[in-house]
Amino acid sequence: MRKSGPLTRKQIDPPDLEGDDVRTLEDDDLGTLDSPIERVTLERCTTNGAKSGLRVRDAHMRSCEMRNGSFVDLDAARMALDGCRGLGADVSGMTLRDAMIGGCDLRMVRAFGVRMTRCFLESCDLREAEFEESTLDRVVFRNCDLRGARLLRTPLRTVDLRGSRLDGIGLSPDQLAGAIITPEQADVFALAIGVKVRPPDGTDA
């Protein structure tokens, strides 16, 4: 049984990329690959257009270009993404399990109604990303930029936001219970529920 509490990297199942059948694809078009995509390392791959219902298992993506791509209803597990660019990509309806995502540009990504389980995002740019009406089960946003992101109607009870920038983030007041934050981030949550934080009486000019 998996431990409760904040998710750690060690609790994420990594991609299985050992063995003679593991492929390496470089500079390929992701839109031309047949589903399922399994046991593969993808280097500098791109996408042109849409690829709905794609199934991915045990994959490591490095420096891939997915700007404005459409991957609606993506079903992925045991994924690693490093330095990928997904500005404006659409992954609405996605199911993602056991993923390590680091240093990725995911600004304005559309992620309506996604289901993410045991996912660790670190140092990612998620400004104005849209995670509305999603299920985030033990998801970590570590040192990410979530300014202007929208997580409306998305429960945060097992979400770890420590170290991330949250200015202007859209949150639902009734879905904040259980979220893990630092004291420095508390004012954002207070604002979301309509609470005004002020110094002790007589100390503010």
Short mmCIF file of C-alpha atoms in Angstrom, two decimals:
data_model
loop_
_atom_site.label_atom_id
_atom_site.label_comp_id
_atom_site.label_asym_id
_atom_site.label_seq_id
_atom_site.Cartn_x
_atom_site.Cartn_y
_atom_site.Cartn_z
CA MET A 1 0.00 0.00 0.00
CA ARG A 2 1.29 3.46 -0.87
CA LYS A 3 2.06 5.87 1.92
CA SER A 4 -0.29 8.72 2.68
CA GLY A 5 0.88 12.30 3.06
CA PRO A 6 2.81 14.46 0.62
CA LEU A 7 3.99 12.67 -2.49
CA THR A 8 7.72 12.01 -2.82
CA ARG A 9 9.66 11.23 -5.98
CA LYS A 10 10.43 7.73 -4.70
CA GLN A 11 6.72 6.90 -4.63
CA ILE A 12 6.34 7.43 -8.37
CA ASP A 13 6.72 4.41 -10.65
CA PRO A 14 9.39 5.38 -13.22
CA PRO A 15 9.26 4.45 -16.90
CA ASP A 16 10.44 0.90 -17.60
CA LEU A 17 13.12 1.58 -20.18
CA GLU A 18 15.41 -1.40 -19.69
CA GLY A 19 15.78 -4.08 -22.31
CA ASP A 20 16.57 -4.65 -25.97
CA ASP A 21 13.07 -3.69 -27.14
CA VAL A 22 13.31 -0.07 -25.94
CA ARG A 23 13.23 2.36 -28.87
CA THR A 24 14.78 5.81 -29.29
CA LEU A 25 13.03 8.23 -31.65
CA GLU A 26 14.63 11.52 -32.62
CA ASP A 27 13.08 14.47 -34.47
CA ASP A 28 9.90 12.49 -35.26
CA ASP A 29 6.37 13.89 -35.62
CA LEU A 30 4.35 12.68 -32.62
CA GLY A 31 1.18 12.97 -34.66
CA THR A 32 2.31 10.19 -37.00
CA LEU A 33 3.07 7.62 -34.29
CA ASP A 34 0.66 4.74 -33.86
CA SER A 35 -0.98 4.12 -30.50
CA PRO A 36 0.01 2.67 -28.15
CA ILE A 37 3.43 4.28 -27.76
CA GLU A 38 5.36 2.05 -25.36
CA ARG A 39 8.89 1.72 -23.96
CA VAL A 40 10.41 4.57 -25.90
CA THR A 41 12.69 7.57 -25.47
CA LEU A 42 11.61 10.57 -27.53
CA GLU A 43 14.24 13.21 -28.32
CA ARG A 44 13.34 16.60 -29.86
CA CYS A 45 10.11 15.24 -31.31
CA THR A 46 7.40 17.62 -32.51
CA THR A 47 3.70 17.55 -33.23
CA ASN A 48 1.65 19.02 -36.03
CA GLY A 49 -2.11 18.99 -35.46
CA ALA A 50 -4.22 16.71 -33.28
CA LYS A 51 -3.78 13.22 -31.87
CA SER A 52 -6.84 12.24 -29.80
CA GLY A 53 -7.12 9.14 -27.63
CA LEU A 54 -3.39 8.45 -27.67
CA ARG A 55 -2.16 5.75 -25.27
CA VAL A 56 1.39 6.05 -23.89
CA ARG A 57 3.21 3.74 -21.49
CA ASP A 58 6.82 3.89 -20.24
CA ALA A 59 8.14 6.89 -22.14
CA HIS A 60 10.79 9.54 -21.55
CA MET A 61 10.40 12.76 -23.54
CA ARG A 62 13.32 15.16 -23.80
CA SER A 63 13.18 18.63 -25.40
CA CYS A 64 10.04 17.78 -27.36
CA GLU A 65 7.98 20.52 -29.02
CA MET A 66 4.22 20.28 -28.50
CA ARG A 67 3.12 23.90 -28.78
CA ASN A 68 -0.57 24.23 -29.67
CA GLY A 69 -0.84 20.48 -30.14
CA SER A 70 -4.04 18.64 -29.27
CA PHE A 71 -3.85 15.44 -27.21
CA VAL A 72 -7.45 15.25 -25.98
CA ASP A 73 -8.26 12.12 -23.94
CA LEU A 74 -4.60 11.13 -23.69
CA ASP A 75 -4.10 8.02 -21.52
CA ALA A 76 -0.53 7.93 -20.18
CA ALA A 77 1.35 6.19 -17.39
CA ARG A 78 4.95 6.01 -16.19
CA MET A 79 6.10 9.12 -17.99
CA ALA A 80 9.08 11.45 -17.67
CA LEU A 81 9.24 14.83 -19.42
CA ASP A 82 12.32 17.04 -19.36
CA GLY A 83 12.58 20.47 -20.97
CA CYS A 84 9.56 19.99 -23.22
CA ARG A 85 7.49 22.87 -24.61
CA GLY A 86 3.70 22.67 -24.63
CA LEU A 87 2.56 26.28 -24.86
CA GLY A 88 -1.17 26.31 -25.58
CA ALA A 89 -1.43 22.52 -25.89
CA ASP A 90 -4.81 20.88 -25.21
CA VAL A 91 -4.79 17.75 -23.03
CA SER A 92 -8.40 17.99 -21.83
CA GLY A 93 -9.80 14.68 -20.62
CA MET A 94 -6.30 13.30 -20.05
CA THR A 95 -5.56 10.49 -17.60
CA LEU A 96 -1.95 10.65 -16.34
CA ARG A 97 -0.44 8.34 -13.73
CA ASP A 98 3.08 8.22 -12.29
CA ALA A 99 4.76 11.13 -14.05
CA MET A 100 7.86 13.24 -13.44
CA ILE A 101 7.71 16.54 -15.33
CA GLY A 102 10.63 18.94 -15.00
CA GLY A 103 11.60 22.27 -16.55
CA CYS A 104 8.73 22.28 -19.05
CA ASP A 105 7.03 25.30 -20.63
CA LEU A 106 3.32 24.57 -20.23
CA ARG A 107 1.94 28.08 -20.35
CA MET A 108 -1.75 28.37 -21.24
CA VAL A 109 -2.11 24.60 -21.47
CA ARG A 110 -5.76 23.50 -21.58
CA ALA A 111 -6.34 20.67 -19.13
CA PHE A 112 -10.09 20.62 -18.48
CA GLY A 113 -11.39 17.57 -16.68
CA VAL A 114 -8.06 15.79 -16.42
CA ARG A 115 -7.28 13.05 -13.92
CA MET A 116 -3.70 13.11 -12.59
CA THR A 117 -2.42 10.58 -10.06
CA ARG A 118 1.05 10.58 -8.47
CA CYS A 119 2.48 13.34 -10.66
CA PHE A 120 5.46 15.52 -9.69
CA LEU A 121 5.90 18.78 -11.63
CA GLU A 122 9.04 20.74 -10.83
CA SER A 123 10.26 24.13 -12.12
CA CYS A 124 7.56 24.21 -14.80
CA ASP A 125 6.01 27.35 -16.29
CA LEU A 126 2.25 26.89 -15.92
CA ARG A 127 1.14 30.49 -16.17
CA GLU A 128 -2.52 30.76 -17.18
CA ALA A 129 -2.87 26.98 -17.38
CA GLU A 130 -6.45 25.72 -17.07
CA PHE A 131 -7.05 22.75 -14.75
CA GLU A 132 -10.74 23.35 -14.17
CA GLU A 133 -13.02 20.53 -12.98
CA SER A 134 -10.08 18.15 -12.68
CA THR A 135 -9.09 15.39 -10.26
CA LEU A 136 -5.58 15.83 -8.85
CA ASP A 137 -4.69 12.88 -6.62
CA ARG A 138 -1.32 13.31 -4.87
CA VAL A 139 0.04 15.87 -7.31
CA VAL A 140 3.02 18.11 -6.53
CA PHE A 141 3.72 21.50 -8.09
CA ARG A 142 7.23 22.21 -6.77
CA ASN A 143 8.76 25.61 -7.58
CA CYS A 144 6.39 26.03 -10.52
CA ASP A 145 4.96 29.28 -11.87
CA LEU A 146 1.18 29.04 -11.52
CA ARG A 147 0.41 32.74 -11.81
CA GLY A 148 -2.97 33.24 -13.38
CA ALA A 149 -3.66 29.50 -13.56
CA ARG A 150 -7.24 28.31 -13.03
CA LEU A 151 -8.04 25.37 -10.77
CA LEU A 152 -11.71 26.18 -10.29
CA ARG A 153 -13.94 23.32 -9.12
CA THR A 154 -10.82 21.19 -8.64
CA PRO A 155 -10.32 19.62 -5.17
CA LEU A 156 -6.86 20.31 -3.73
CA ARG A 157 -6.99 17.96 -0.75
CA THR A 158 -3.85 16.01 -1.80
CA VAL A 159 -2.10 18.72 -3.83
CA ASP A 160 1.30 20.08 -2.73
CA LEU A 161 1.93 23.64 -3.92
CA ARG A 162 4.98 24.49 -1.83
CA GLY A 163 7.50 26.76 -3.46
CA SER A 164 5.27 27.70 -6.40
CA ARG A 165 4.19 31.19 -7.42
CA LEU A 166 0.44 31.53 -7.03
CA ASP A 167 -0.32 35.20 -7.72
CA GLY A 168 -3.68 35.57 -9.45
CA ILE A 169 -4.45 31.85 -9.35
CA GLY A 170 -8.14 30.94 -9.61
CA LEU A 171 -9.31 28.61 -6.83
CA SER A 172 -12.68 27.42 -5.50
CA PRO A 173 -13.01 28.29 -1.78
CA ASP A 174 -14.85 25.06 -1.02
CA GLN A 175 -12.09 22.92 -2.57
CA LEU A 176 -9.04 24.18 -0.64
CA ALA A 177 -9.13 21.84 2.37
CA GLY A 178 -6.07 19.59 2.57
CA ALA A 179 -3.85 21.55 0.17
CA ILE A 180 -0.20 21.75 1.27
CA ILE A 181 1.27 25.26 1.20
CA THR A 182 3.90 27.36 2.97
CA PRO A 183 3.09 30.27 5.31
CA GLU A 184 4.19 32.67 2.57
CA GLN A 185 1.45 31.31 0.30
CA ALA A 186 -1.33 31.59 2.87
CA ASP A 187 -2.38 35.06 1.75
CA VAL A 188 -3.37 33.67 -1.67
CA PHE A 189 -5.65 31.11 -0.02
CA ALA A 190 -7.03 33.74 2.35
CA LEU A 191 -7.91 35.91 -0.63
CA ALA A 192 -9.65 32.96 -2.29
CA ILE A 193 -12.03 32.59 0.67
CA GLY A 194 -12.49 36.33 1.15
CA VAL A 195 -10.30 36.74 4.24
CA LYS A 196 -8.18 39.88 4.58
CA VAL A 197 -4.81 39.39 6.28
CA ARG A 198 -3.59 42.47 8.18
CA PRO A 199 -0.91 43.20 10.81
CA PRO A 200 -1.94 43.26 14.49
CA ASP A 201 -4.14 46.22 15.49
CA GLY A 202 -2.21 49.47 15.65
CA THR A 203 0.81 48.28 13.64
CA ASP A 204 -0.42 49.23 10.15
CA ALA A 205 -0.11 52.86 9.21
#
